[in-house]
XYZ file of C-alpha atoms in Angstrom:
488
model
C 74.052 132.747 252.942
C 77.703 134.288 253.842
C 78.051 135.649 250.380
C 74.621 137.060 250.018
C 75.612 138.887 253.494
C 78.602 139.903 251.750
C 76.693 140.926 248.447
C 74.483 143.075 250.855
C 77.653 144.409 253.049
C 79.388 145.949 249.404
C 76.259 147.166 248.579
C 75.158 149.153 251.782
C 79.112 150.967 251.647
C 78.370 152.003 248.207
C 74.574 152.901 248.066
C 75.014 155.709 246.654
C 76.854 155.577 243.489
C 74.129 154.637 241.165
C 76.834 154.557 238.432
C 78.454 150.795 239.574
C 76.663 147.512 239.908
C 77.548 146.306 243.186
C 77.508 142.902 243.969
C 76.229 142.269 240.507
C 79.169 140.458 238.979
C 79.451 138.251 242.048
C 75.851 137.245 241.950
C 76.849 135.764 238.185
C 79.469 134.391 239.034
C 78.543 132.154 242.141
C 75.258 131.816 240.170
C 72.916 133.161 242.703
C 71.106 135.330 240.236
C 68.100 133.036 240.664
C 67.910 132.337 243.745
C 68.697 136.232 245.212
C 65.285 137.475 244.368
C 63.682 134.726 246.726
C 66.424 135.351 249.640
C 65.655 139.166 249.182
C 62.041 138.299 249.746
C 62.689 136.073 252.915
C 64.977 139.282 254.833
C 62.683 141.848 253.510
C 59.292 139.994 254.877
C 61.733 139.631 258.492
C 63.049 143.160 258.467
C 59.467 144.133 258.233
C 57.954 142.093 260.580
C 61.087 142.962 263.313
C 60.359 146.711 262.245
C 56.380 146.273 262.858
C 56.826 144.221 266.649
C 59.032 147.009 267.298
C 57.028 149.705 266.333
C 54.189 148.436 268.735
C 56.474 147.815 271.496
C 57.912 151.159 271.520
C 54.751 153.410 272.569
C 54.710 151.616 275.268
C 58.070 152.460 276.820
C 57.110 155.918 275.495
C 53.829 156.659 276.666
C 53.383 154.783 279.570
C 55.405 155.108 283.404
C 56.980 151.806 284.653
C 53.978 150.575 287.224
C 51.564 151.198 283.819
C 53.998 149.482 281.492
C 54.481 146.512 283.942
C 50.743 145.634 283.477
C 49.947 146.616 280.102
C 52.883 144.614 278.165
C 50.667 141.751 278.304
C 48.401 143.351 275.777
C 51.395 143.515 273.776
C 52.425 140.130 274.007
C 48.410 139.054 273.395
C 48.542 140.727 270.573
C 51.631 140.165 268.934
C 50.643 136.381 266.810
C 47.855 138.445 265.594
C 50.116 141.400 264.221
C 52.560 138.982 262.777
C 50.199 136.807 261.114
C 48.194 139.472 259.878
C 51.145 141.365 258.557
C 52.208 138.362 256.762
C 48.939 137.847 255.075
C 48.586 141.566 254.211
C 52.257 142.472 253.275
C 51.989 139.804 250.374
C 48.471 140.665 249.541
C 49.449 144.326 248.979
C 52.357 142.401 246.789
C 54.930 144.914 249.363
C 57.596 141.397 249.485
C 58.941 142.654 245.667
C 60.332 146.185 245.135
C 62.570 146.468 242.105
C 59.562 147.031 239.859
C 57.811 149.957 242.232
C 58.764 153.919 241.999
C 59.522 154.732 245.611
C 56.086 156.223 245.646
C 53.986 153.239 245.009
C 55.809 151.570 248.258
C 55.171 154.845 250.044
C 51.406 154.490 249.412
C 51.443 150.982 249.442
C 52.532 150.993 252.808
C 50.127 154.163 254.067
C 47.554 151.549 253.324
C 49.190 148.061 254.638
C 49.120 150.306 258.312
C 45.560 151.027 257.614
C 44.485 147.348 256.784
C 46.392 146.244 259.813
C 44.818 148.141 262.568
C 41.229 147.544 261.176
C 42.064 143.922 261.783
C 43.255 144.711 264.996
C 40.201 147.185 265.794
C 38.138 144.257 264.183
C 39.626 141.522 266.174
C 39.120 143.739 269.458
C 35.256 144.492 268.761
C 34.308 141.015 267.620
C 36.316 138.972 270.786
C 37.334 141.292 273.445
C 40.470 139.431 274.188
C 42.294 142.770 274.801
C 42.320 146.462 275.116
C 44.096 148.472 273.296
C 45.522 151.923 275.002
C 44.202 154.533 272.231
C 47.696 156.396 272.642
C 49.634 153.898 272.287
C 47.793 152.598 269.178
C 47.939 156.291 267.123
C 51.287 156.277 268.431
C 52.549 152.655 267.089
C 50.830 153.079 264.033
C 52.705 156.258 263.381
C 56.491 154.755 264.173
C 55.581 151.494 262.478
C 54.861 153.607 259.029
C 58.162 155.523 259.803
C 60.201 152.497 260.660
C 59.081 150.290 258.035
C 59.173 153.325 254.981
C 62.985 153.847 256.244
C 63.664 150.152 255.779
C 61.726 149.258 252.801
C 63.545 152.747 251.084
C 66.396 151.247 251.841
C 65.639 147.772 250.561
C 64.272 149.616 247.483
C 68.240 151.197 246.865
C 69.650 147.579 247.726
C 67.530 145.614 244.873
C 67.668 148.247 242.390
C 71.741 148.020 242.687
C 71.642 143.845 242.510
C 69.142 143.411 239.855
C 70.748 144.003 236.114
C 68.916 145.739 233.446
C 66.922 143.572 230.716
C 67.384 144.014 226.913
C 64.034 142.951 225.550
C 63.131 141.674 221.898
C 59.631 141.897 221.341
C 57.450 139.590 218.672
C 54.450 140.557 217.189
C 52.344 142.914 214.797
C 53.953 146.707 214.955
C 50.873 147.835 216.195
C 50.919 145.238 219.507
C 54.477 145.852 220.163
C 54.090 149.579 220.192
C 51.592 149.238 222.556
C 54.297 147.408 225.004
C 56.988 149.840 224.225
C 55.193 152.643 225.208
C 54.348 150.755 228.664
C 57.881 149.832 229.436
C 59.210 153.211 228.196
C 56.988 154.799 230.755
C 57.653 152.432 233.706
C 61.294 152.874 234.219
C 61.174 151.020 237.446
C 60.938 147.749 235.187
C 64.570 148.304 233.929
C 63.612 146.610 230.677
C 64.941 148.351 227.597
C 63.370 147.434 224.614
C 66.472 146.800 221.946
C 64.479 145.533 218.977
C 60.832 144.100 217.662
C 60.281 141.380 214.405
C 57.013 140.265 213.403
C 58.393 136.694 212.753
C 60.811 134.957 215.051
C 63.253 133.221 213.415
C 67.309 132.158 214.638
C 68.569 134.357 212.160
C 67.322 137.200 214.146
C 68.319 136.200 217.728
C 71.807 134.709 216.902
C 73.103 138.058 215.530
C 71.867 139.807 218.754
C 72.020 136.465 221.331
C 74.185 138.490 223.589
C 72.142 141.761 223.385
C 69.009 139.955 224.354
C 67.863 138.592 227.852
C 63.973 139.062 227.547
C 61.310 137.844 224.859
C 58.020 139.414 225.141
C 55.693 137.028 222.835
C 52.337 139.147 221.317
C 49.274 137.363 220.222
C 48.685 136.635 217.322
C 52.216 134.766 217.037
C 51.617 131.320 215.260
C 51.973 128.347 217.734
C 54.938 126.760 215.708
C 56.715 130.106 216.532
C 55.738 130.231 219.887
C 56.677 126.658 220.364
C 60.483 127.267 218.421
C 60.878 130.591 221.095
C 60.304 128.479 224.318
C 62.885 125.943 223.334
C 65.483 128.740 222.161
C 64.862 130.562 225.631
C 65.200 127.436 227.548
C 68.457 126.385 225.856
C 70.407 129.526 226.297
C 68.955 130.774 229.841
C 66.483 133.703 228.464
C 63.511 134.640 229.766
C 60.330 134.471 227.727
C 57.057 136.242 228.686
C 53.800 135.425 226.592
C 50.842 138.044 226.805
C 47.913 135.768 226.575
C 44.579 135.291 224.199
C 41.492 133.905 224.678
C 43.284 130.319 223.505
C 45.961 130.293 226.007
C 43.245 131.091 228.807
C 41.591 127.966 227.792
C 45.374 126.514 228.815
C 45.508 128.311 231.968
C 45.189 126.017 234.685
C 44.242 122.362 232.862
C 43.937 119.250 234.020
C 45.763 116.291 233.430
C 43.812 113.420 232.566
C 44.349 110.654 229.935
C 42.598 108.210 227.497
C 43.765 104.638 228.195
C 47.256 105.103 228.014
C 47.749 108.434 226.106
C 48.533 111.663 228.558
C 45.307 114.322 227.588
C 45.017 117.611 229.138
C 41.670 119.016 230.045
C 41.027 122.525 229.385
C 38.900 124.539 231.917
C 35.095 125.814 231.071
C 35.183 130.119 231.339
C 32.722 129.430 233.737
C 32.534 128.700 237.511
C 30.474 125.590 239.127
C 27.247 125.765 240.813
C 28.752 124.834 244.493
C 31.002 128.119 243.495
C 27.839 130.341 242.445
C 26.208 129.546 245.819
C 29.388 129.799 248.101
C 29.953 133.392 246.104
C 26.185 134.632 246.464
C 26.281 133.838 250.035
C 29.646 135.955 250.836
C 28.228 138.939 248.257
C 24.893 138.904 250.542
C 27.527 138.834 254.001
C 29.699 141.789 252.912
C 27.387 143.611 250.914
C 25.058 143.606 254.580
C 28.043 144.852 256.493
C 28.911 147.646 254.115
C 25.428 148.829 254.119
C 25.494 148.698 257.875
C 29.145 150.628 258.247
C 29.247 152.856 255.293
C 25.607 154.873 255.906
C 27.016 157.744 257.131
C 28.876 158.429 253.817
C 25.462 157.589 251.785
C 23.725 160.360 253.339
C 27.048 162.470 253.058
C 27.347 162.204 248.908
C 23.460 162.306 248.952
C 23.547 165.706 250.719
C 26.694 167.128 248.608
C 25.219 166.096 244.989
C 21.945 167.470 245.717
C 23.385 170.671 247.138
C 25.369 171.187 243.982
C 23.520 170.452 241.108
C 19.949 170.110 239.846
C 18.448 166.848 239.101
C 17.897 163.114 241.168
C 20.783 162.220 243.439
C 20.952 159.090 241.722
C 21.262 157.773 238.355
C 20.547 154.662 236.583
C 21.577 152.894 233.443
C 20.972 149.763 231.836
C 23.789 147.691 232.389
C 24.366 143.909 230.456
C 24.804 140.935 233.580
C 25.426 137.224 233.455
C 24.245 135.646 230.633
C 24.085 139.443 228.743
C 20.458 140.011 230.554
C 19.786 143.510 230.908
C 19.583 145.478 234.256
C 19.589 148.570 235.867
C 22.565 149.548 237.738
C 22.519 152.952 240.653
C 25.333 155.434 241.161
C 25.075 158.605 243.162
C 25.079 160.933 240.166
C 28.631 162.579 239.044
C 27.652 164.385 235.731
C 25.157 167.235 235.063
C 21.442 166.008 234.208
C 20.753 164.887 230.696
C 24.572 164.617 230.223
C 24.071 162.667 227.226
C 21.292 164.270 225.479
C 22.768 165.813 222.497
C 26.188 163.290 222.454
C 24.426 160.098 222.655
C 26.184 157.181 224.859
C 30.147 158.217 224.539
C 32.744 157.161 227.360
C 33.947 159.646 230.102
C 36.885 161.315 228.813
C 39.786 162.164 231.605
C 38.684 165.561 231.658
C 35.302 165.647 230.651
C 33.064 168.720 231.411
C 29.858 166.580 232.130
C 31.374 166.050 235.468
C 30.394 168.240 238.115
C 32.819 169.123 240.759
C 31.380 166.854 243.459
C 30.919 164.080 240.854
C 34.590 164.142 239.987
C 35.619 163.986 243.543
C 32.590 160.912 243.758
C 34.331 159.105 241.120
C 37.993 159.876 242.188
C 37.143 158.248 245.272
C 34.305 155.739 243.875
C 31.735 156.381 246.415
C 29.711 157.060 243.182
C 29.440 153.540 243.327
C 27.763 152.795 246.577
C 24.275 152.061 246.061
C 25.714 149.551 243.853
C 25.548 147.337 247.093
C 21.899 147.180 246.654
C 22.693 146.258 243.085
C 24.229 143.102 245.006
C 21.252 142.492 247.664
C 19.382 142.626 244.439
C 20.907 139.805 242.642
C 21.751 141.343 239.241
C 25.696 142.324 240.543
C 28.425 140.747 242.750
C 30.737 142.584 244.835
C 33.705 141.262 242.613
C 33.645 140.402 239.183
C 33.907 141.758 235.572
C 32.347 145.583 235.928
C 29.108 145.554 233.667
C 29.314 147.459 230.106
C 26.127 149.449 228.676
C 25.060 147.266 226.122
C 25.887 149.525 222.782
C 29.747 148.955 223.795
C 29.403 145.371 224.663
C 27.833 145.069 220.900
C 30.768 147.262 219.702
C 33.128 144.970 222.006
C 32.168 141.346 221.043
C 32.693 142.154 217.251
C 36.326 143.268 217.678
C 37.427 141.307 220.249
C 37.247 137.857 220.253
C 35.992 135.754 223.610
C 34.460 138.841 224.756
C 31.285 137.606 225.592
C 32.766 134.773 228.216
C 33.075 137.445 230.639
C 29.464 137.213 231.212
C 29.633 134.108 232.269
C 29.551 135.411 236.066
C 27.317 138.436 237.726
C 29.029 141.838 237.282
C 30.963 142.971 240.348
C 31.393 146.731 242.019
C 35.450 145.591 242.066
C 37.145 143.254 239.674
C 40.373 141.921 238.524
C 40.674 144.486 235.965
C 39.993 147.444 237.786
C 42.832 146.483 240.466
C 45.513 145.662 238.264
C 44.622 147.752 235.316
C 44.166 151.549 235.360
C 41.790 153.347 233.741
C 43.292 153.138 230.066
C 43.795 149.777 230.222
C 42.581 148.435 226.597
C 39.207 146.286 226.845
C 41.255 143.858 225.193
C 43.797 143.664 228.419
C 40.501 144.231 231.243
C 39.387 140.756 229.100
C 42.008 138.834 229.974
C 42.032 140.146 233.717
C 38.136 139.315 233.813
C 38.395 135.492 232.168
C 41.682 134.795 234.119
C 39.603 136.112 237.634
C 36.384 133.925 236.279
C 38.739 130.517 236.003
C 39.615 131.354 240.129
C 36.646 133.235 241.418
C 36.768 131.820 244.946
C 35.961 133.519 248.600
C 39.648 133.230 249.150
C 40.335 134.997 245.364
C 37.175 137.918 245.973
C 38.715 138.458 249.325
C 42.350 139.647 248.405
C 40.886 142.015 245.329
C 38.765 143.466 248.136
C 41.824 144.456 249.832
C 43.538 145.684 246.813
C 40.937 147.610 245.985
C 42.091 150.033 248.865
C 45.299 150.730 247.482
C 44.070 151.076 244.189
C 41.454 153.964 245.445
C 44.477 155.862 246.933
C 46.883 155.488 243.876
C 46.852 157.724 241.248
C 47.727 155.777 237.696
C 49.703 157.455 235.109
C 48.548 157.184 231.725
C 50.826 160.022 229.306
C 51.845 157.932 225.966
C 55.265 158.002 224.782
C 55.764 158.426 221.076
C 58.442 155.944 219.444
C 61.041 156.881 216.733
C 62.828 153.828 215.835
C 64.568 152.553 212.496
C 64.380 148.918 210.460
C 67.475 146.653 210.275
C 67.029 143.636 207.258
C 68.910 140.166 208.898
C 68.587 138.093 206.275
C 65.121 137.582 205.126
C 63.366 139.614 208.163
C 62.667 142.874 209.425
C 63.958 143.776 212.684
C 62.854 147.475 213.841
C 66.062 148.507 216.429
C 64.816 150.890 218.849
C-alpha cells in the first residue's frame, strides 16, 4: 500500500505532462502491474462513496438554520446505508469502478445517469415505506453537488489511470477480412490504448519470436483452428502476454460448463442454448410485474407520442409488423409509428439507414429516444415478447441471417425482449454476427438478477450517443519465414 500511495503522490505532481509515464516503471518493477488495476478500483469505489455521503450532507448545512438542521440530520443518517448500498450496486452496474477504457465523456454521462438511478431508488424507497422525508431542497440541491463532486474526482481518477496504465502492442490472428474489422474498432477507440502492430492468418513461433518484445496483446478471430488456438494460450501463458479470444457459436457451447465425470475420467458438460422451465416461469412472472408498472407510470408519455405522431403525419399512430418469436413462430409486434405511411411500398423490406428519409421528424426523435417502442409492453402482457431478450427480426432477414451465420437460429430459443444484451453493449452497427454472440451469451444467464442490471443499462445506453465513422487501413506485408505478417 505505501508504494501505491507513492505511485499516486508522483503522479498527482506531474498530471499534466502527458509526455512521461509516471509511476509506470515502478509499477514493473515492484511487480504491481497486476494487482494496481484492482487497488485503483477499491480507492475509486471509496472516493466515490466519501464524495456521494458528502454531497448529501452538505445541503443540509447549506439550506437549513441550526434549530432545522439539529432535527433533520436524522434523515440523513436514516438514509445514509441506503445511499451507500445503493451506490455500490449501481456504480458497478453502470461499470463507473474502471476508467482507462472511457473518453471523459462516457464517465460524464455515465455519471448524469448513476445520480438519476440513485434518487429514483431513494424516491422509490420513500413512496413504498415511508421511513423518511426527504426536504425537496435539500434533495435538488445534493443531487446537484454530488454530480459536481463526484465528476471532479472521477476526472481526476480518469488523468491518474491513463498515466499508470502502459500502452498495448496488439498482434491480431485471423482472416484479413475479421481482423480489419477489429482494427478499425481499436483505431477508433483511442481510449483502449491498444495499437495494433501486426495481423497473420496462421500463428506460428516464427512470427511472435521475431516481434516477442513488440507484442503484449493477442486478439484470437474465429475461424482459428483449435490446435492454433491451443499452441497461442500456452505461448501467452509462458511469457506473461495477454490473449483475448472473440468467440463462435463453439466456444459458447464452452462458456460456463460443468464439470462432471464418467467413472474416473474428468468430462465437462456443455450447457443447452436454452433456459429451464423453473427459469421460463420465474422470467414470465417478472416480465408480467414490470411490464404492469411501466404501463401504470409511463401513460402520460403514451398519450404524448400518440398526440405528436398524429399531429404530424397522416396515417395510424401505430404500426405493426410481423416479427419471428421463440421457437421462430410468427407475431405481430406495435410501435408508435416513426416513418411516413406505406414507407416500404415501392422498396420492399430494407433496413433503416442512419439517415433515412422515411423517417419523419417526430419518428426520428421517437426512435432516438425509443419511446417508439412502448406499446411493445403490451407485446409482453401478450405473451409473444419479454422485456429483455434477443430483439425480434422480420422474418425475410432472419431467413437471410440463418444461412450466413451459423447458430443463428439458437437465439430463438427464448421470447424476444424490448431490451437485450445486444442492444446495451452493442451500438447500432454492431454486425448480426457480434448482436449473436451478445444474445446466446445473455440466453446461457437469463436470470431476474441478469434482466434486472440490462434494465438499468438500458438508461445509459438511451442517453449515449454511439459513434460509428469507419477508419480505412493502409498497411504493408512482411514474409517471416514461411508466413505473411501484414505490419500496420
Amino acid at each position: 500500500m505505501p508504494t501505491i500511495i507513492t505511485i499516486i503522490a508522483m503522479a498527482i505532481l506531474d498530471l499534466n505532462k502527458p509526455e512521461k509515464k509516471i509511476g509506470y516503471e515502478m509499477v514493473m518493477k515492484m511487480n504491481l502491474r497486476a494487482k494496481f488495476p484492482r487497488t485503483f478500483k477499491f480507492l475509486l469505489l471509496l472516493g466515490d462513496l466519501f464524495w456521494i455521503c458528502f454531497g448529501a450532507y452538505l445541503p443540509f448545512l447549506l439550506l437549513l438554520d441550526q434549530q432545522t438542521l439539529s432535527r433533520d440530520l436524522s434523515i440523513y443518517y436514516e438514509i445514509l446505508p441506503l445511499l451507500l448500498i445503493s451506490s455500490g450496486i449501481l456504480l458497478n452496474i453502470n461499470n463507473m469502478l474502471s476508467l482507462v477504457r472511457k473518453e471523459f465523456g462516457q464517465i460524464f454521462v455515465g455519471l448524469l445517469v448513476f445520480v438519476f438511478e440513485l434518487y429514483i431508488v431513494v424516491m422509490a424507497s420513500n413512496f413504498f415505506f415511508r421511513f423518511f422525508t426527504y426536504p425537496r431542497s435539500v434533495l435538488l440541491m445534493a443531487m446537484l453537488l454530488q454530480y459536481i463532486l463526484l465528476a471532479g474526482w472521477n476526472f481526476f481518477c480518469w488523468r491518474l489511470e491513463k498515466k499508470c496504465v502502459v500502452p498495448k502492442n496488439v498482434l491480431i490472428v485471423g482472416n484479413d477480412d475479421l481482423c480489419e474489422a477489429v482494427i478499425s474498432r481499436i483505431r477508433m477507440l483511442t481510449s483502449l490504448n491498444y495499437h495494433t502492430k501486426f495481423t497473420c492468418e496462421k500463428f506460428s513461433h516464427m512470427v511472435t519470436e521475431r516481434s516477442n518484445d513488440l507484442i503484449d496483446l493477442i486478439i484470437v478471430m474465429p475461424g482459428v483452428e483449435l490446435k492454433s488456438k491451443d499452441e497461442i494460450l500456452h505461448y501467452c501463458q509462458a511469457r506473461g502476454k495477454q490473449v483475448m479470444l472473440v468467440p463462435d457459436v463453439y466456444e459458447l457451447f464452452c462458456y460456463g460448463i460443468e464439470l462432471d465425470q464418467i467413472d474416473d475420467i474428468p468430462v465437462f458438460r456443455a450447457k443447452y442454448l436454452k433456459p429451464t422451465f423453473e427459469r421460463r416461469v420465474v422470467k414470465r412472472g417478472f416480465d408480467l410485474l414490470v411490464a404492469g408498472i411501466g404501463l401504470l407510470i409511463l401513460w402520460p408519455l403514451f398519450l404524448a407520442a400518440a398526440l405528436a405522431v398524429k399531429a404530424t403525419s397522416r396515417g395510424p399512430v401505430l404500426y405493426s409488423q410481423i416479427r419471428v418469436g421463440r421457437d421462430e413462430e410468427e407475431f405481430r409486434v406495435y410501435k408508435f409509428r416513426s416513418m411516413v405511411q406505406n414507407a416500404e411500398a415501392t422498396t420492399g423490406p430494407v433496413l433503416a439507414a442512419k439517415n433515412d428519409t422515411r423517417i419523419t421528424p417526430v419518428g426520428r426523435f421517437l426512435r432516438a429516444t425509443r419511446l417508439d417502442e412502448l406499446p411493445q409492453l403490451f407485446n409482453v402482457i401478450k405473451g409473444d415478447m419479454s422485456i429483455v431478450g434477443p430483439r425480434p427480426e422480420r422474418p425475410v432477414f432472419v431467413e437471410q441471417f440463418k444461412k450466413e451465420i451459423p447458430g443463428y437460429g439458437y437465439r430463438h430459443n427464448v421470447k424476444p425482449g424490448i431490451t437485450g444484451m445486444a442492444q446495451v453493449y452493442g451500438k447500432y452497427n454492431t454486425t448480426a454476427r457480434d448482436k449473436l454472440i451478445y444474445d446466446l451469451i445473455y440466453i446461457q444467464n437469463c436470470s431476474v438478477i441478469t434482466d434486472l442490471t440490462l434494465i438499468i443499462q438500458t438508461i445509459r445506453v438511451l442517453v449515449t450517443k454511439s459513434s460509428t465513422a469507419g477508419v480505412e487501413n493502409n498497411h504493408g506485408t512482411v514474409q517471416v519465414g514461411e508466413y505473411q505478417v501484414h505490419r500496420l
